[in-house]
Short mmCIF file of C-alpha atoms in Angstrom, two decimals:
data_model
loop_
_atom_site.label_atom_id
_atom_site.label_comp_id
_atom_site.label_asym_id
_atom_site.label_seq_id
_atom_site.Cartn_x
_atom_site.Cartn_y
_atom_site.Cartn_z
CA ASP A 130 21.54 -0.05 -17.29
CA GLY A 131 22.09 1.62 -13.94
CA GLY A 132 19.53 1.16 -11.23
CA ILE A 133 18.55 -0.12 -7.83
CA THR A 134 17.75 -3.79 -7.36
CA GLN A 135 15.67 -5.00 -4.46
CA SER A 136 15.13 -8.65 -3.77
CA PRO A 137 13.01 -10.57 -3.34
CA LYS A 138 9.89 -8.91 -4.74
CA TYR A 139 7.63 -10.82 -2.34
CA LEU A 140 8.65 -12.29 1.00
CA PHE A 141 6.63 -14.33 3.46
CA ARG A 142 7.76 -15.06 7.00
CA LYS A 143 6.40 -16.43 10.21
CA GLU A 144 6.11 -14.15 13.21
CA GLY A 145 9.22 -14.25 15.39
CA GLN A 146 11.67 -14.74 12.53
CA ASN A 147 14.24 -12.18 11.44
CA VAL A 148 14.33 -11.44 7.73
CA THR A 149 16.83 -9.53 5.57
CA LEU A 150 15.84 -7.47 2.53
CA SER A 151 18.47 -6.89 -0.11
CA CYS A 152 19.21 -3.58 -1.85
CA GLU A 153 21.98 -3.12 -4.43
CA GLN A 154 22.67 -0.07 -6.58
CA ASN A 155 25.06 0.50 -9.49
CA LEU A 156 24.42 4.23 -9.82
CA ASN A 157 27.56 5.13 -7.83
CA HIS A 158 25.35 7.03 -5.39
CA ASP A 159 26.75 7.91 -1.98
CA ALA A 160 23.50 8.01 -0.03
CA MET A 161 21.04 5.15 0.46
CA TYR A 162 17.72 4.99 2.27
CA TRP A 163 15.09 2.55 3.47
CA TYR A 164 11.43 3.59 3.57
CA ARG A 165 8.34 1.73 4.65
CA GLN A 166 4.92 2.25 3.07
CA ASP A 167 1.63 1.08 4.56
CA PRO A 168 -1.69 1.17 2.66
CA GLY A 169 -3.02 4.70 2.30
CA GLN A 170 0.05 6.21 3.91
CA GLY A 171 3.10 8.01 2.69
CA LEU A 172 6.64 6.77 2.93
CA ARG A 173 8.25 6.68 6.38
CA LEU A 174 12.02 6.71 6.76
CA ILE A 175 13.55 3.73 8.58
CA TYR A 176 17.33 4.19 8.17
CA TYR A 177 19.65 6.12 5.91
CA SER A 178 23.34 6.13 5.11
CA GLN A 179 25.34 8.94 3.52
CA ILE A 180 28.69 7.12 3.36
CA VAL A 181 30.09 3.62 3.72
CA ASN A 182 30.31 2.29 7.28
CA ASP A 183 28.00 4.99 8.61
CA PHE A 184 24.22 5.10 8.96
CA GLN A 185 21.58 6.96 10.97
CA LYS A 186 18.17 6.11 12.34
CA GLY A 187 15.17 7.56 10.59
CA ASP A 188 11.75 8.20 12.05
CA ILE A 189 10.73 4.58 12.63
CA ALA A 190 13.97 2.63 13.24
CA GLU A 191 12.76 0.49 16.16
CA GLY A 192 12.79 -3.19 15.26
CA TYR A 193 15.06 -2.74 12.24
CA SER A 194 18.80 -2.88 11.62
CA VAL A 195 21.05 -2.08 8.66
CA SER A 196 24.66 -2.27 7.54
CA ARG A 197 26.65 -0.35 4.92
CA GLU A 198 29.86 -2.29 4.32
CA LYS A 199 29.96 -1.48 0.61
CA LYS A 200 28.89 1.60 -1.30
CA GLU A 201 26.64 -0.50 -3.53
CA SER A 202 24.79 -2.42 -0.82
CA PHE A 203 22.45 -1.44 2.01
CA PRO A 204 20.59 -4.50 3.41
CA LEU A 205 17.75 -4.09 5.89
CA THR A 206 16.98 -6.66 8.59
CA VAL A 207 13.48 -6.75 9.99
CA THR A 208 13.81 -8.24 13.45
CA SER A 209 11.26 -10.06 15.57
CA ALA A 210 11.09 -6.90 17.72
CA GLN A 211 9.24 -5.04 14.94
CA LYS A 212 5.61 -5.19 16.03
CA ASN A 213 3.93 -4.68 12.64
CA PRO A 214 6.41 -5.76 9.97
CA THR A 215 3.94 -6.43 7.16
CA ALA A 216 4.45 -3.57 4.67
CA PHE A 217 5.91 -2.49 1.34
CA TYR A 218 9.64 -1.71 1.76
CA LEU A 219 11.38 0.68 -0.59
CA CYS A 220 15.10 1.22 -0.97
CA ALA A 221 16.34 4.45 -2.54
CA SER A 222 19.58 6.21 -3.35
CA SER A 223 20.77 9.69 -4.23
CA THR A 224 23.96 11.39 -5.33
CA THR A 225 24.28 13.35 -2.09
CA GLY A 226 22.35 13.47 1.15
CA SER A 227 19.06 14.36 -0.52
CA SER A 228 19.91 18.02 -0.39
CA TYR A 229 19.55 20.60 -3.14
CA ASN A 230 19.29 18.97 -6.58
CA SER A 231 19.37 15.41 -5.26
CA PRO A 232 16.09 13.55 -5.77
CA LEU A 233 15.75 9.95 -4.69
CA HIS A 234 15.81 7.04 -7.11
CA PHE A 235 13.79 4.07 -5.92
CA GLY A 236 14.08 0.33 -6.34
CA ASN A 237 11.01 -1.76 -7.22
CA GLY A 238 10.28 -2.59 -3.59
CA THR A 239 9.84 -5.72 -1.49
CA ARG A 240 6.42 -6.63 -0.20
CA LEU A 241 6.85 -8.38 3.16
CA THR A 242 4.06 -10.38 4.73
CA VAL A 243 4.45 -11.75 8.26
CA THR A 244 1.86 -14.14 9.63
CA GLN B 37 9.39 14.01 11.70
CA LYS B 38 8.65 17.07 9.63
CA GLU B 39 5.04 17.38 8.50
CA VAL B 40 4.02 17.24 4.86
CA GLU B 41 0.28 17.48 4.24
CA GLN B 42 -1.49 16.79 0.96
CA ASN B 43 -5.14 17.20 -0.03
CA SER B 44 -6.53 13.82 0.81
CA GLY B 45 -8.49 13.03 -2.34
CA PRO B 46 -9.31 10.90 -4.10
CA LEU B 47 -9.49 13.32 -6.98
CA SER B 48 -11.56 12.38 -10.01
CA VAL B 49 -11.21 14.46 -13.17
CA PRO B 50 -12.53 13.99 -16.72
CA GLU B 51 -10.07 13.29 -19.50
CA GLY B 52 -8.64 16.51 -20.87
CA ALA B 53 -9.27 18.51 -17.68
CA ILE B 54 -6.75 20.01 -15.24
CA ALA B 55 -5.93 18.12 -12.04
CA SER B 56 -4.73 20.32 -9.17
CA LEU B 57 -2.78 18.82 -6.29
CA ASN B 58 -1.75 20.72 -3.17
CA CYS B 59 0.90 20.20 -0.52
CA THR B 60 1.91 22.16 2.59
CA TYR B 61 5.00 21.59 4.73
CA SER B 62 6.10 22.56 8.22
CA ASP B 63 9.87 23.13 7.94
CA ARG B 64 10.68 26.69 6.83
CA GLY B 65 14.27 25.63 6.15
CA SER B 66 13.35 23.19 3.38
CA GLN B 67 15.01 23.97 0.05
CA SER B 68 14.11 21.10 -2.28
CA PHE B 69 10.63 19.93 -3.27
CA PHE B 70 9.64 16.95 -5.37
CA TRP B 71 6.56 15.37 -6.85
CA TYR B 72 6.54 11.60 -7.37
CA ARG B 73 3.97 9.50 -9.20
CA GLN B 74 3.21 6.02 -7.88
CA TYR B 75 1.12 3.50 -9.77
CA SER B 76 -0.66 0.87 -7.70
CA GLY B 77 1.79 -1.77 -6.47
CA LYS B 78 4.79 0.02 -7.96
CA SER B 79 7.56 2.20 -6.59
CA PRO B 80 7.48 6.01 -6.83
CA GLU B 81 8.96 7.72 -9.87
CA LEU B 82 10.12 11.32 -9.96
CA ILE B 83 8.08 13.61 -12.20
CA MET B 84 8.99 17.11 -11.02
CA SER B 85 11.48 18.90 -8.82
CA ILE B 86 11.35 22.58 -7.82
CA TYR B 87 13.74 24.68 -5.74
CA SER B 88 12.81 28.34 -6.31
CA ASN B 89 9.61 30.30 -5.78
CA GLY B 90 7.37 30.46 -8.82
CA ASP B 91 6.31 28.06 -11.53
CA LYS B 92 8.21 25.30 -13.29
CA GLU B 93 6.74 23.64 -16.34
CA ASP B 94 7.63 20.27 -17.85
CA GLY B 95 5.31 19.09 -20.59
CA ARG B 96 1.81 18.77 -19.17
CA PHE B 97 3.04 19.19 -15.59
CA THR B 98 3.49 22.50 -13.75
CA ALA B 99 4.88 22.73 -10.23
CA GLN B 100 4.33 25.89 -8.19
CA LEU B 101 6.27 26.83 -5.08
CA ASN B 102 5.56 29.53 -2.49
CA LYS B 103 8.09 29.30 0.34
CA ALA B 104 6.54 32.17 2.31
CA SER B 105 3.27 30.25 2.49
CA GLN B 106 5.08 26.87 2.74
CA TYR B 107 3.02 25.60 -0.13
CA VAL B 108 3.82 23.58 -3.23
CA SER B 109 1.37 22.42 -5.86
CA LEU B 110 1.24 20.32 -9.01
CA LEU B 111 -1.01 20.95 -11.99
CA ILE B 112 -1.61 18.25 -14.58
CA ARG B 113 -3.00 19.73 -17.79
CA ASP B 114 -4.91 17.77 -20.43
CA SER B 115 -5.24 14.83 -18.01
CA GLN B 116 -4.97 11.38 -19.58
CA PRO B 117 -6.11 7.98 -18.25
CA SER B 118 -2.42 7.11 -17.87
CA ASP B 119 -2.15 9.90 -15.26
CA SER B 120 -4.36 7.85 -12.92
CA ALA B 121 -2.03 7.21 -9.97
CA THR B 122 -1.13 8.40 -6.50
CA TYR B 123 0.97 11.57 -6.39
CA LEU B 124 3.38 12.01 -3.50
CA CYS B 125 4.77 15.35 -2.38
CA ALA B 126 8.27 15.17 -0.86
CA VAL B 127 10.16 17.89 1.00
CA ASN B 128 13.78 17.81 2.10
CA TYR B 129 15.04 18.49 5.61
CA ASP B 130 18.43 17.65 7.10
CA TYR B 131 19.51 15.68 4.02
CA LYS B 132 16.39 13.50 4.13
CA LEU B 133 13.07 13.53 2.34
CA SER B 134 9.76 13.62 4.17
CA PHE B 135 6.72 12.44 2.20
CA GLY B 136 3.06 13.31 2.32
CA ALA B 137 0.42 10.56 2.37
CA GLY B 138 -0.32 11.11 -1.30
CA THR B 139 -3.33 12.13 -3.39
CA THR B 140 -4.93 9.51 -5.61
CA VAL B 141 -6.01 10.83 -8.99
CA THR B 142 -8.45 9.05 -11.27
CA VAL B 143 -8.88 10.32 -14.82
CA ARG B 144 -12.20 9.16 -16.25
CA ALA B 145 -12.63 8.75 -19.99
#
């Protein structure tokens, strides 16, 4: 079955450590996205990529980095520069750049806790 | 970041009643509008998309769009306990989606 796989489901890290969240899709989608969700809040866009080897900052990119070396993969690194990294991270993909007729498909998310 | 505002809730409705969810957005250029359902601890799942002014019905769900008023709504008819979730409104701009904070719906038996 096609879908988006995020791993791990839960991740615990000490403050000051970088951590990388994995996102793989087999839907043959061109565009991929990373969102962050905090309790009681909507989703906020961190980074997005519409094609391989190209990506753009979203609304809250500070303290995060990404790469898009393969169409199927869009890993997110949470660096030690991110002041409040504890959150629920969601990876998504779409057939085009989320324009007309292109809803997002989400992975199951990674819950990151930094202490 | 483009603004997407939803009625804050929580919204409690009796089983069998209609739940009405509202969403307003700031970008007049937006062309695509989506409603997602998110169960506690899970990822959002798409339940409705709407692109033209008017109503769109899918089973017990009806989405309504008024671009002049920059308003989109979702009606859930014959509400069931399984509809208890947070509903997120999403609006496209510049090939991205901006999300509202969500409205939590509780259907009481």
